[in-house]
Amino acid sequence: MAELSYRDAVAAGIAQEMRRDPRLVMLGEDIAGAGGVFKTTVGLLDEFGADRVRDTPISEQAILGAAMGAAMTGIPVIAEIMFSDFLAVCFDLLANEMAKASYMTAGQVTVPVVVRTANGGGSRFGAQHSQSVENWTMMIPGLKVVAPSTPADVIGLMAAAIRDPDPVVFFEHKSLFAVKGEVPDAEHVDRLGTAVVRRPGTDCTIAALALMVPRALEAAERLAADGIDAEVIDVRSLVPLDTSTILGSVAKTGRLFTVEENPRLCGWGAEVASIVADEAFWDLDGPVVRITTPHVPLPAAEALEDLAIPSVDRIAATVAGSLG
Amino acid sequence: MSTEAPPGRDEGLFDYAARPPRLPDPIDDRLDEAEIPREVRLGLYRTQQVLRQFEKRAYDLFMQNLVKGTSHLSLGMEAVAAGFAGAMRPDDYTFATYRGHAHTLARGAAMEAVMAELLGKENGLLGGKGGSMHLTSVEHGMMGSYAIIGAHLCIANGAAWSAQMRGTDQVAVCFFGDGTTNIGAFHEALNMAAVWELPVVFVCENNLYMEYTPIDLTTSVPHPAADRAAAYGLERILIDGNDADAVYLTASRVIQRARSGGGPSLVEAVTYRHGGHSRADPGKYRPADEVEAWLERDPIPAYHRRMLRVGVDEGELVEISRDVAQAVDEATEAAKAGVPPHPDAVYADVWADGGWEWRN
């Protein structure tokens, strides 16, 4: 096992797959010569050449269109949209074209594209470069949605996304890029649609995604000091959604908390809460509680952004308050 | 509070039917002498007959309420689809808009399958899942009809890029209307195609109206595509879209250029739709003398006259027309005889594995 940063794991995961599949290409703004504005694609141009690692104009529609057209004619593609906020300028390609092509054509067309994008807050970038927009994509039939929280998952889920024949939106969290973790030395391929229990526990279930996973884990350690044994689930994949892991956990603990970086309305936790209410109501010993960013755009100032996004303090206090 | 009429109304700005008509240029008889093989011309004639007769039948079925939803017919615009399809290789790619019946048929998709798709039947081209605006037939190189303006220019780039990467010499041909030239994706696609020297041909079917509004009232230049070619370092190409020979000759040239590594082209083919924008639109916003003048420049009788001038026997043309009429009748009956899609189709093909599951 080697130690790698989440940032370097992005390039490692892509390189693993580009070595395996000589057809696989990638494109995006500043990804080749500059190695990506977050330095997540450093070294790929040198290893794979300019024909397979392509810089593009600032044209997000052209990027996703080129990816889709190539993918539907035999070339799997990784497309980078620099900040996930920018998905809004190419949402037609994502939501109306890639997502619906297979269905509308009765399976004549498939779109093996991975759309990688830097998601989430904590960088003090303000309201247009900090959002968590996984719920924008989760609600579109025909898109798969992944958001890893560890370097090993970046590699394993990246490989799974690339090998998947459908369009997958792959959210890389900006505030996790510097985090280091163990990654397998050998080829690593994970499975979409699988959640992971990061910390077993008996008193309550905390389901979290991406940056919220390490915060939930830290909160769980504090709660343990107070005698509360929380189970923490890293949801990892929103579509497909591993509901059996969540329902199984709730059956054991009787309480569910979701920790979501997205603003309140229609966050992924609302869907999870709905499923648990439908299917595990009699397992519950109390209400499902959603811990989210309030329904506001994100502010830039450090003091304000830290108040908006769920913190370790808020998670621990909310869980303790609700259980106590 | 002002009681004045809104600016422009007095001048008839919003009464489009009162505007001076935009009249067609006369047909260029010199194209009689063009070096186009007789067999090619017969093919262009037949394709135009197929598109015309199919669309007329589709219109009739719509009027009988046998087709639900909407439809955007290519009546009057057949020469563009026929001319390009005649110049394409079977493995080339077509990308079209919601006005895509003609482009789908011109690439060789079966009339029965297309008609059944309009009727929402199981034997439809897409099993009833796509409908009029999304006709696709990958086996014929018809890579889709895209119903939201702009995106498919970017997607056509991708198919052309793919051909480049795979080392084939396939070409992607992308059709769109004059209105598309005013959306951002047009600019993004043209710029990327030029920078990457992609084997793609962009074809603006300029029928003078963006939906219900005259294109010249919403566009900064007289020719929405041709006048913008220079912005991408491309040749200005403006052709008579109502003359299949003119279209065929230009199509052959720009497709060959793309195939041989010469990069993209942007073609503006000026044409006119005989009807309104869609099923719901009678097209009353067009000056009557304009409509009349363009009906006189109907591409199909004009091509018929050319065929006679270049020595094709009237009987041969009549026979083609009769063959097509019979094929349209048979396709209509087969489509009508189709059954509605099986209920399971609601859940099919969300994913490439045929399924729709989003959770375990």
XYZ file of C-alpha atoms in Angstrom:
684
model
C 0.000 0.000 0.000
C 1.287 3.412 -0.935
C 0.150 6.728 0.483
C -1.313 9.156 -2.018
C -3.164 12.434 -1.823
C -6.762 12.609 -3.048
C -5.449 15.051 -5.674
C -2.787 12.638 -6.968
C -5.262 9.782 -6.825
C -7.305 11.489 -9.536
C -4.413 11.331 -11.992
C -3.489 7.832 -10.779
C -7.001 6.542 -11.387
C -7.178 8.085 -14.836
C -3.707 6.815 -15.752
C -4.575 3.280 -14.627
C -7.520 3.261 -17.023
C -5.759 5.015 -19.918
C -3.028 2.376 -19.783
C -5.645 -0.370 -19.875
C -7.817 1.069 -22.666
C -5.915 2.697 -25.524
C -9.142 4.234 -26.840
C -9.813 6.254 -23.689
C -9.262 10.016 -24.046
C -9.858 13.075 -21.925
C -10.578 16.721 -22.581
C -11.152 19.896 -20.630
C -9.912 23.388 -19.864
C -6.262 23.614 -18.735
C -6.027 19.849 -18.172
C -3.097 19.082 -20.485
C -0.264 21.618 -20.463
C -1.167 23.066 -17.076
C -2.031 19.730 -15.446
C -5.386 21.056 -14.310
C -6.161 24.144 -12.227
C -6.287 21.851 -9.175
C -3.248 19.889 -10.423
C -5.345 16.743 -10.632
C -4.164 15.798 -14.131
C -0.430 16.394 -13.758
C 1.681 13.985 -15.803
C -1.104 12.683 -18.030
C -0.078 14.773 -21.054
C 3.502 13.536 -20.780
C 2.485 9.890 -20.532
C -0.394 9.783 -23.016
C 0.268 12.634 -25.442
C -1.756 15.523 -26.775
C -4.043 13.343 -28.889
C -5.433 11.672 -25.771
C -5.189 14.525 -23.264
C -6.673 17.619 -24.886
C -6.935 21.219 -23.802
C -10.137 22.864 -24.936
C -11.457 26.395 -25.343
C -13.620 27.787 -22.508
C -16.642 26.112 -24.068
C -18.375 23.768 -21.669
C -21.111 22.860 -24.155
C -18.494 22.038 -26.765
C -16.611 19.940 -24.200
C -19.581 17.796 -23.213
C -20.830 17.671 -26.802
C -17.476 16.435 -28.075
C -17.416 13.872 -25.275
C -20.892 12.625 -26.100
C -20.379 12.483 -29.858
C -17.124 10.594 -29.468
C -18.600 8.232 -26.892
C -21.583 7.322 -29.045
C -19.246 6.456 -31.903
C -16.855 4.157 -30.076
C -14.475 6.309 -28.018
C -14.926 6.382 -24.218
C -14.233 9.862 -22.875
C -13.395 11.595 -19.614
C -14.539 15.222 -19.724
C -13.533 17.740 -17.096
C -15.788 20.631 -16.121
C -13.452 22.738 -14.001
C -15.898 23.743 -11.258
C -19.169 21.896 -10.723
C -20.961 25.258 -10.649
C -20.189 25.413 -14.391
C -22.412 22.405 -15.027
C -25.137 25.037 -15.230
C -23.711 26.386 -18.503
C -23.729 22.956 -20.154
C -26.668 21.394 -18.384
C -28.526 20.819 -21.652
C -25.801 18.423 -22.777
C -25.816 16.642 -19.428
C -29.498 16.586 -18.537
C -31.192 16.514 -21.936
C -28.715 14.862 -24.269
C -26.355 12.411 -22.522
C -28.902 11.339 -19.949
C -31.694 10.614 -22.410
C -29.925 9.289 -25.500
C -30.176 5.607 -24.638
C -33.815 5.835 -23.591
C -35.047 7.946 -26.504
C -33.308 5.765 -29.074
C -34.469 2.503 -27.476
C -30.864 1.598 -26.731
C -29.401 2.365 -30.165
C -27.080 4.938 -28.610
C -24.983 4.590 -25.460
C -22.835 7.310 -23.915
C -19.789 6.030 -21.992
C -18.660 9.408 -20.645
C -17.294 10.339 -17.231
C -17.841 13.997 -16.386
C -15.288 14.889 -13.702
C -15.813 18.099 -11.806
C -14.508 19.885 -8.715
C -17.330 20.236 -6.221
C -17.947 21.720 -2.812
C -16.995 24.486 -0.433
C -14.316 25.370 2.042
C -12.073 27.288 -0.364
C -13.596 30.740 0.289
C -14.377 31.061 -3.427
C -17.862 32.506 -2.925
C -21.240 31.533 -4.266
C -20.281 30.612 -7.864
C -17.258 28.386 -7.226
C -18.160 26.538 -4.024
C -21.473 24.792 -4.469
C -22.270 21.163 -3.826
C -24.455 20.362 -6.799
C -24.647 16.577 -6.717
C -28.408 16.891 -6.255
C -28.681 18.733 -9.598
C -27.462 15.623 -11.353
C -28.998 13.029 -9.046
C -32.510 14.065 -10.054
C -31.994 13.378 -13.776
C -32.958 9.866 -14.945
C -30.105 8.464 -17.029
C -27.170 9.888 -15.066
C -25.056 8.008 -12.539
C -23.541 10.093 -9.739
C -20.466 9.390 -7.618
C -18.671 11.443 -4.946
C -15.667 9.741 -3.312
C -14.236 10.773 0.058
C -10.876 8.933 0.134
C -7.882 8.593 -2.227
C -8.484 4.860 -2.616
C -12.106 5.487 -3.561
C -11.047 8.133 -6.065
C -9.060 5.481 -7.909
C -11.502 2.620 -7.497
C -14.654 4.546 -8.285
C -12.947 6.415 -11.139
C -12.098 3.058 -12.695
C -15.639 1.823 -12.156
C -17.087 5.005 -13.666
C -14.841 4.787 -16.708
C -15.705 1.126 -17.284
C -19.419 1.835 -16.925
C -21.235 2.149 -20.270
C -23.458 5.008 -19.056
C -22.774 8.693 -18.364
C -21.343 9.127 -14.861
C -20.864 12.448 -13.088
C -17.799 12.187 -10.838
C -17.617 14.817 -8.105
C -14.129 15.494 -6.731
C -14.221 17.555 -3.542
C -11.974 20.611 -3.541
C -11.433 20.499 0.225
C -10.294 16.873 0.084
C -7.560 17.298 -2.557
C -4.806 17.603 0.076
C -6.015 14.661 2.171
C -3.717 11.639 2.089
C -4.630 7.995 2.368
C -3.518 4.468 1.590
C -4.191 3.201 -1.923
C -3.709 -0.334 -3.284
C -0.512 -0.943 -5.256
C -2.231 -3.201 -7.767
C -4.982 -2.280 -10.213
C -7.952 -1.069 -8.209
C -11.520 -1.193 -9.461
C -14.459 -0.561 -7.146
C -18.226 -0.846 -7.745
C -20.712 1.941 -8.348
C -23.827 1.805 -6.213
C -22.094 0.653 -3.047
C -21.941 2.501 0.251
C -19.303 1.710 2.881
C -19.600 1.608 6.652
C -16.617 3.694 7.787
C -17.273 3.334 11.495
C -19.512 0.653 12.963
C -21.780 1.741 15.788
C -24.984 0.826 17.561
C -26.754 3.991 18.737
C -27.438 5.879 15.516
C -26.593 5.977 11.812
C -24.907 9.003 10.240
C -24.984 8.926 6.413
C -22.563 11.349 4.788
C -20.991 12.131 1.423
C -17.585 13.421 0.286
C -16.202 16.132 2.642
C -18.965 15.412 5.104
C -17.608 11.878 5.680
C -14.422 12.871 7.550
C -16.453 15.455 9.473
C -19.030 12.851 10.446
C -16.251 10.496 11.537
C -14.690 13.157 13.711
C -18.070 14.006 15.173
C -18.604 10.296 15.907
C -15.370 10.183 17.906
C -16.536 13.136 20.008
C -19.911 11.512 20.491
C -18.173 8.322 21.610
C -16.547 10.298 24.401
C -20.071 11.200 25.496
C -21.182 7.595 25.359
C -22.923 7.689 21.968
C -21.791 4.995 19.548
C -22.544 6.285 16.029
C -22.297 4.245 12.843
C -20.968 6.320 9.937
C -21.852 5.405 6.352
C -19.989 6.863 3.388
C -22.754 6.921 0.773
C -20.189 7.320 -2.089
C -22.669 6.722 -4.923
C -25.966 8.600 -5.203
C -27.035 6.853 -8.411
C -27.201 3.931 -8.112
C -27.978 4.341 -4.409
C -27.044 1.596 -1.959
C -30.215 1.730 0.090
C -29.720 -1.737 1.552
C -26.624 -0.665 3.478
C -28.498 2.355 4.865
C -31.682 0.412 5.667
C -29.620 -2.361 7.259
C -27.870 0.136 9.468
C -31.097 1.858 10.487
C -32.587 -1.520 11.378
C -29.717 -1.910 13.832
C -29.476 1.619 15.269
C -33.046 2.919 15.019
C -31.942 6.489 14.230
C -30.757 8.179 11.013
C -28.928 11.465 10.481
C -27.877 12.670 7.047
C -25.008 15.106 6.669
C -25.316 17.041 3.408
C -23.202 19.888 2.091
C -25.905 20.849 -0.412
C -28.429 23.567 0.447
C -31.504 22.244 2.176
C -34.140 21.792 -0.498
C -34.100 18.527 -2.420
C -30.712 17.439 -1.117
C -29.837 13.754 -1.468
C -30.682 13.230 2.182
C -34.304 14.112 1.510
C -34.566 11.123 -0.827
C -32.825 8.893 1.722
C -35.138 10.128 4.459
C -38.138 9.430 2.254
C -36.985 5.883 1.542
C -36.315 5.188 5.210
C -39.714 6.628 6.184
C -41.399 4.423 3.586
C -39.544 1.214 4.225
C -38.085 1.334 7.735
C -40.620 3.394 9.639
C -41.093 0.750 12.332
C -37.322 0.459 12.774
C -37.088 4.109 13.739
C -36.969 5.207 17.369
C -37.109 8.894 16.450
C -37.307 11.263 13.492
C -34.840 11.235 10.622
C -32.749 14.383 11.012
C -31.086 16.153 8.085
C -27.983 18.229 8.794
C -27.449 20.468 5.760
C -26.179 23.774 4.546
C -29.075 26.192 5.045
C -31.023 27.187 1.940
C -28.707 30.056 1.020
C -26.010 30.653 -1.583
C -22.539 30.205 -0.089
C -20.836 33.315 1.302
C -17.149 33.988 0.642
C -15.854 35.105 4.046
C -14.219 32.366 6.082
C -16.323 33.054 9.159
C -19.567 32.909 7.175
C -18.770 29.916 4.957
C -17.784 27.910 8.027
C -21.130 28.730 9.580
C -23.057 27.671 6.502
C -21.523 24.262 5.779
C -22.122 21.525 8.359
C -19.183 21.435 10.771
C -17.977 18.757 13.157
C -19.399 20.837 15.998
C -22.814 21.127 14.381
C -22.961 17.432 13.513
C -21.963 16.340 17.001
C -24.291 18.831 18.697
C -27.252 17.940 16.481
C -26.835 14.212 17.023
C -26.265 14.561 20.766
C -29.200 16.933 21.112
C -31.520 14.675 19.168
C -30.524 11.494 20.996
C -30.341 13.122 24.385
C -49.415 57.045 -18.543
C -48.635 57.053 -22.228
C -51.349 56.131 -24.653
C -48.944 55.753 -27.535
C -48.668 52.439 -29.308
C -45.517 50.466 -28.546
C -42.588 51.520 -30.718
C -42.471 49.721 -34.014
C -46.084 48.673 -34.160
C -47.118 51.545 -36.409
C -44.443 50.583 -38.869
C -45.789 47.046 -38.942
C -42.711 45.650 -37.230
C -44.743 43.043 -35.389
C -47.184 42.401 -38.227
C -44.749 40.234 -40.078
C -47.205 39.407 -42.854
C -47.236 43.106 -43.779
C -43.466 43.235 -44.306
C -42.004 43.301 -47.810
C -41.675 39.713 -49.050
C -38.294 37.990 -49.215
C -38.372 36.493 -52.667
C -36.352 33.563 -53.986
C -33.657 33.916 -56.607
C -34.528 32.296 -59.937
C -33.228 28.798 -60.503
C -29.788 28.617 -62.090
C -30.351 26.774 -65.365
C -26.617 26.597 -65.936
C -26.606 23.716 -63.475
C -28.255 21.652 -66.234
C -24.719 21.331 -67.579
C -23.205 20.224 -64.235
C -21.265 16.988 -64.411
C -23.619 14.933 -62.304
C -24.097 11.322 -63.436
C -27.573 10.403 -64.607
C -27.870 7.715 -61.916
C -27.058 10.243 -59.212
C -29.712 12.606 -60.534
C -32.272 9.832 -60.641
C -31.368 9.068 -57.039
C -31.809 12.706 -56.031
C -35.162 12.755 -57.798
C -36.321 9.594 -56.054
C -35.166 10.780 -52.618
C -36.990 14.077 -53.027
C -40.127 12.182 -54.045
C -39.805 9.965 -50.955
C -39.407 12.964 -48.648
C -42.249 14.924 -50.253
C -44.741 12.103 -50.381
C -43.874 10.822 -46.929
C -44.223 14.258 -45.352
C -47.537 14.901 -47.107
C -48.812 11.613 -45.744
C -47.468 12.444 -42.289
C -49.320 15.758 -42.480
C -52.546 13.960 -43.412
C -52.154 11.566 -40.494
C -51.567 14.468 -38.142
C -54.703 16.165 -39.404
C -56.607 12.921 -38.793
C -55.246 13.009 -35.235
C -53.618 9.635 -35.703
C -50.339 11.202 -34.637
C -50.190 12.855 -31.217
C -47.721 15.437 -30.024
C -46.075 17.706 -32.538
C -44.341 17.461 -35.881
C -42.013 19.652 -37.900
C -42.217 18.858 -41.580
C -39.622 19.448 -44.276
C -42.135 20.116 -47.070
C -40.420 22.509 -49.459
C -36.950 21.799 -48.014
C -36.375 18.333 -49.532
C -33.505 19.346 -51.823
C -31.160 20.003 -48.888
C -31.622 16.584 -47.305
C -31.560 14.787 -50.664
C -28.514 16.651 -51.986
C -26.412 16.016 -48.909
C -27.470 12.408 -48.399
C -26.645 11.768 -52.061
C -23.100 12.991 -51.473
C -22.505 11.050 -48.256
C -20.943 7.637 -47.775
C -22.973 4.995 -45.908
C -20.616 5.194 -42.916
C -20.789 8.992 -42.630
C -22.761 10.511 -39.753
C -25.899 12.640 -39.889
C -27.040 14.855 -37.003
C -30.378 16.616 -37.380
C -32.851 18.711 -35.444
C -36.442 18.022 -34.471
C -37.157 18.727 -38.164
C -35.554 15.393 -38.930
C -37.964 13.133 -40.820
C -36.370 14.041 -44.146
C -32.793 13.534 -42.987
C -33.656 10.170 -41.469
C -35.378 8.898 -44.607
C -32.695 10.339 -46.889
C -30.083 8.186 -45.132
C -32.138 5.092 -45.904
C -34.249 4.396 -42.821
C -37.400 2.452 -43.714
C -40.543 4.522 -44.238
C -42.589 1.995 -42.290
C -40.370 2.318 -39.209
C -40.401 6.115 -39.348
C -44.158 6.294 -39.907
C -44.797 3.805 -37.101
C -42.649 5.915 -34.794
C -44.811 8.952 -35.560
C -47.851 6.846 -34.747
C -46.320 5.697 -31.457
C -46.237 2.024 -32.372
C -44.057 -0.845 -31.272
C -42.758 -1.302 -34.828
C -41.528 2.305 -34.804
C -37.910 3.175 -35.419
C -37.453 3.758 -31.686
C -40.216 1.480 -30.481
C -42.300 4.550 -29.762
C -39.800 5.875 -27.217
C -38.549 8.858 -29.195
C -41.276 10.149 -31.464
C -41.178 12.645 -34.289
C -38.480 14.874 -32.812
C -35.868 12.211 -31.954
C -35.626 9.972 -35.020
C -32.395 8.003 -34.939
C -31.115 5.093 -37.016
C -27.536 4.297 -36.121
C -27.326 1.510 -38.704
C -27.910 4.163 -41.382
C -25.457 6.629 -39.892
C -28.356 8.744 -38.663
C -27.036 9.582 -35.203
C -30.036 11.395 -33.925
C -32.549 14.204 -34.113
C -32.004 16.720 -31.354
C -34.941 18.795 -30.224
C -33.238 21.537 -28.226
C -31.415 23.988 -30.441
C -27.613 24.007 -30.447
C -26.338 20.986 -28.557
C -26.128 18.694 -31.542
C -23.575 20.893 -33.294
C -21.283 20.159 -30.348
C -22.173 16.456 -30.475
C -21.472 16.288 -34.219
C -18.002 17.601 -33.413
C -17.541 14.628 -31.122
C -18.426 12.134 -33.831
C -16.005 13.878 -36.183
C -13.307 13.883 -33.485
C -13.932 10.183 -32.953
C -13.485 9.503 -36.676
C -10.235 11.461 -36.554
C -8.997 9.461 -33.542
C -10.029 6.124 -34.990
C -8.239 6.960 -38.199
C -11.274 6.471 -40.404
C -12.119 9.096 -43.005
C -15.767 9.364 -41.979
C -17.407 12.776 -42.045
C -20.134 14.144 -39.767
C -22.814 16.315 -41.369
C -24.907 18.422 -39.019
C -28.138 20.118 -40.128
C -29.823 22.949 -38.282
C -32.114 25.897 -38.926
C -31.373 29.586 -39.229
C -32.513 30.196 -35.654
C -29.757 27.942 -34.319
C -27.105 30.397 -35.446
C -28.066 32.691 -32.582
C -27.476 30.298 -29.712
C -24.154 30.071 -27.892
C -23.553 26.417 -28.719
C -23.303 27.373 -32.413
C -20.293 29.541 -31.652
C -18.713 27.005 -29.310
C -19.082 24.238 -31.869
C -17.817 26.206 -34.866
C -14.796 27.477 -32.963
C -13.803 24.059 -31.661
C -14.333 22.423 -35.056
C -12.067 24.990 -36.678
C -9.365 24.796 -33.999
C -9.336 20.988 -34.043
C -9.710 20.827 -37.853
C -12.539 18.345 -37.465
C -14.104 16.460 -40.411
C -17.515 18.008 -39.877
C -19.877 19.908 -42.193
C -22.371 22.304 -40.643
C -25.430 22.901 -42.807
C -27.747 25.790 -42.027
C -31.137 25.226 -43.618
C -32.168 28.868 -43.761
C -35.933 28.852 -44.290
C -36.101 32.574 -43.382
C -38.082 32.103 -40.170
C -36.929 31.152 -36.692
C -40.122 29.451 -35.645
C -42.687 32.300 -36.057
C -40.328 35.267 -36.365
C -38.444 36.450 -39.470
C -34.779 35.567 -38.989
C -33.586 38.948 -40.261
C -35.358 40.701 -37.370
C -33.360 38.747 -34.815
C -29.969 38.439 -36.502
C -27.123 40.915 -36.828
C -26.167 39.924 -40.384
C -28.270 39.265 -43.512
C -27.095 35.676 -43.889
C -27.100 34.107 -40.429
C -24.582 31.351 -41.177
C -22.659 32.415 -44.285
C -21.924 35.904 -42.996
C -20.453 34.447 -39.812
C -18.126 31.906 -41.447
C -15.257 34.401 -41.485
C -15.406 34.560 -37.680
C -14.110 30.983 -37.643
C -11.675 31.356 -40.512
C -14.034 29.452 -42.800
C -15.101 30.015 -46.393
C -18.387 31.863 -46.976
C -20.702 29.331 -48.654
C -24.212 30.385 -49.645
C -26.239 28.117 -51.921
C -29.707 27.640 -53.364
C -31.240 25.117 -51.008
C -34.115 24.545 -53.415
C -31.929 23.074 -56.133
C -30.816 19.508 -55.389
C -27.979 19.755 -57.910
C -26.595 22.903 -56.284
C -26.770 21.207 -52.903
C -25.220 17.988 -54.207
C -22.288 19.773 -55.835
C -21.479 21.809 -52.743
C -22.030 18.841 -50.446
C -19.645 16.712 -52.507
C -16.986 19.407 -52.378
C -17.114 20.154 -48.646
C -17.485 16.506 -47.648
C -14.437 15.650 -49.737
C -12.560 18.503 -48.100
C -13.428 17.180 -44.647
C -12.590 13.595 -45.650
C -9.176 14.555 -46.925
C -8.163 16.434 -43.784
C -9.185 19.899 -44.914
C -11.295 20.579 -41.852
C -14.824 21.821 -41.281
C -17.192 23.782 -43.507
C -20.225 25.920 -42.830
C -22.849 25.898 -45.587
C -25.951 28.081 -45.707
C -28.662 26.654 -47.941
C -31.504 29.103 -48.506
C -34.881 27.426 -48.695
C -38.467 27.819 -47.516
C -40.958 25.668 -45.707
C -44.287 25.241 -47.393
C -46.153 25.053 -44.096
C -45.767 26.489 -40.634
C -43.065 25.780 -38.062
C -44.886 22.872 -36.527
C -48.214 21.129 -36.414
C -49.754 23.956 -34.390
C -48.657 26.699 -36.765
C -50.506 27.677 -39.974
C -47.692 30.128 -40.819
C -49.947 33.173 -41.208
C -47.134 35.563 -40.340
C -45.652 35.243 -43.830
C -46.605 37.656 -46.632
C -48.925 35.935 -49.116
C -46.902 37.004 -52.138
C -43.764 35.617 -50.495
C -45.365 32.229 -49.909
C -46.678 32.212 -53.465
C -43.290 33.046 -54.960
C -41.558 30.286 -53.003
C -44.246 27.755 -53.913
C -43.442 28.543 -57.513
C -39.812 27.761 -56.696
C -40.834 24.379 -55.262
C -37.687 22.248 -55.556
C -39.429 19.145 -56.823
C -41.255 20.388 -59.960
C -38.113 22.409 -60.704
C -35.994 19.283 -60.539
C -38.535 17.413 -62.638
C -38.174 20.062 -65.355
C -34.404 19.838 -65.177
C -34.529 16.055 -65.563
C -36.586 16.491 -68.741
C -34.139 19.129 -70.040
C -31.175 16.816 -69.502
C -32.924 14.074 -71.450
C -34.606 11.843 -68.883
C -37.853 10.373 -70.144
C -41.051 11.648 -68.518
C -42.266 8.076 -68.198
C -39.274 7.128 -66.082
C -39.968 9.990 -63.694
C -43.635 9.143 -63.448
C -42.732 5.553 -62.679
C -40.442 6.674 -59.823
C -43.194 8.837 -58.433
C -45.698 5.974 -58.634
C -43.271 3.542 -56.971
C -42.802 5.964 -54.127
C -46.536 6.535 -53.758
C -47.077 2.803 -53.463
C -44.272 2.487 -50.915
C -45.769 5.313 -48.830
C -49.162 3.601 -48.918
C -47.644 0.305 -47.814
C -45.629 1.984 -45.073
C -48.738 3.768 -43.823
C -50.728 0.554 -43.663
C -47.909 -1.318 -41.925
C -47.503 1.505 -39.432
C -51.212 1.655 -38.725
C -51.262 -2.130 -38.270
C -48.557 -1.925 -35.602
C -49.476 -2.477 -31.973
C -48.834 0.020 -29.171
C -45.540 -0.518 -27.338
C -45.526 -3.084 -24.540
C -45.911 -1.435 -21.112
C -42.486 -2.757 -20.090
C -40.951 -0.287 -22.541
C -41.561 2.518 -20.038
C -38.755 1.058 -17.947
C -36.424 -0.122 -20.702
C -33.129 1.366 -21.845
C -32.527 4.054 -19.239
C -29.138 2.353 -18.908
C -26.992 0.664 -21.510
C -27.790 -2.734 -19.970
C -31.445 -2.164 -20.849
C -32.592 -1.544 -17.285
C -33.628 1.449 -15.211
C -32.680 0.524 -11.619
C -31.371 3.393 -9.525
C -31.146 1.635 -6.154
C -30.705 -1.817 -4.690
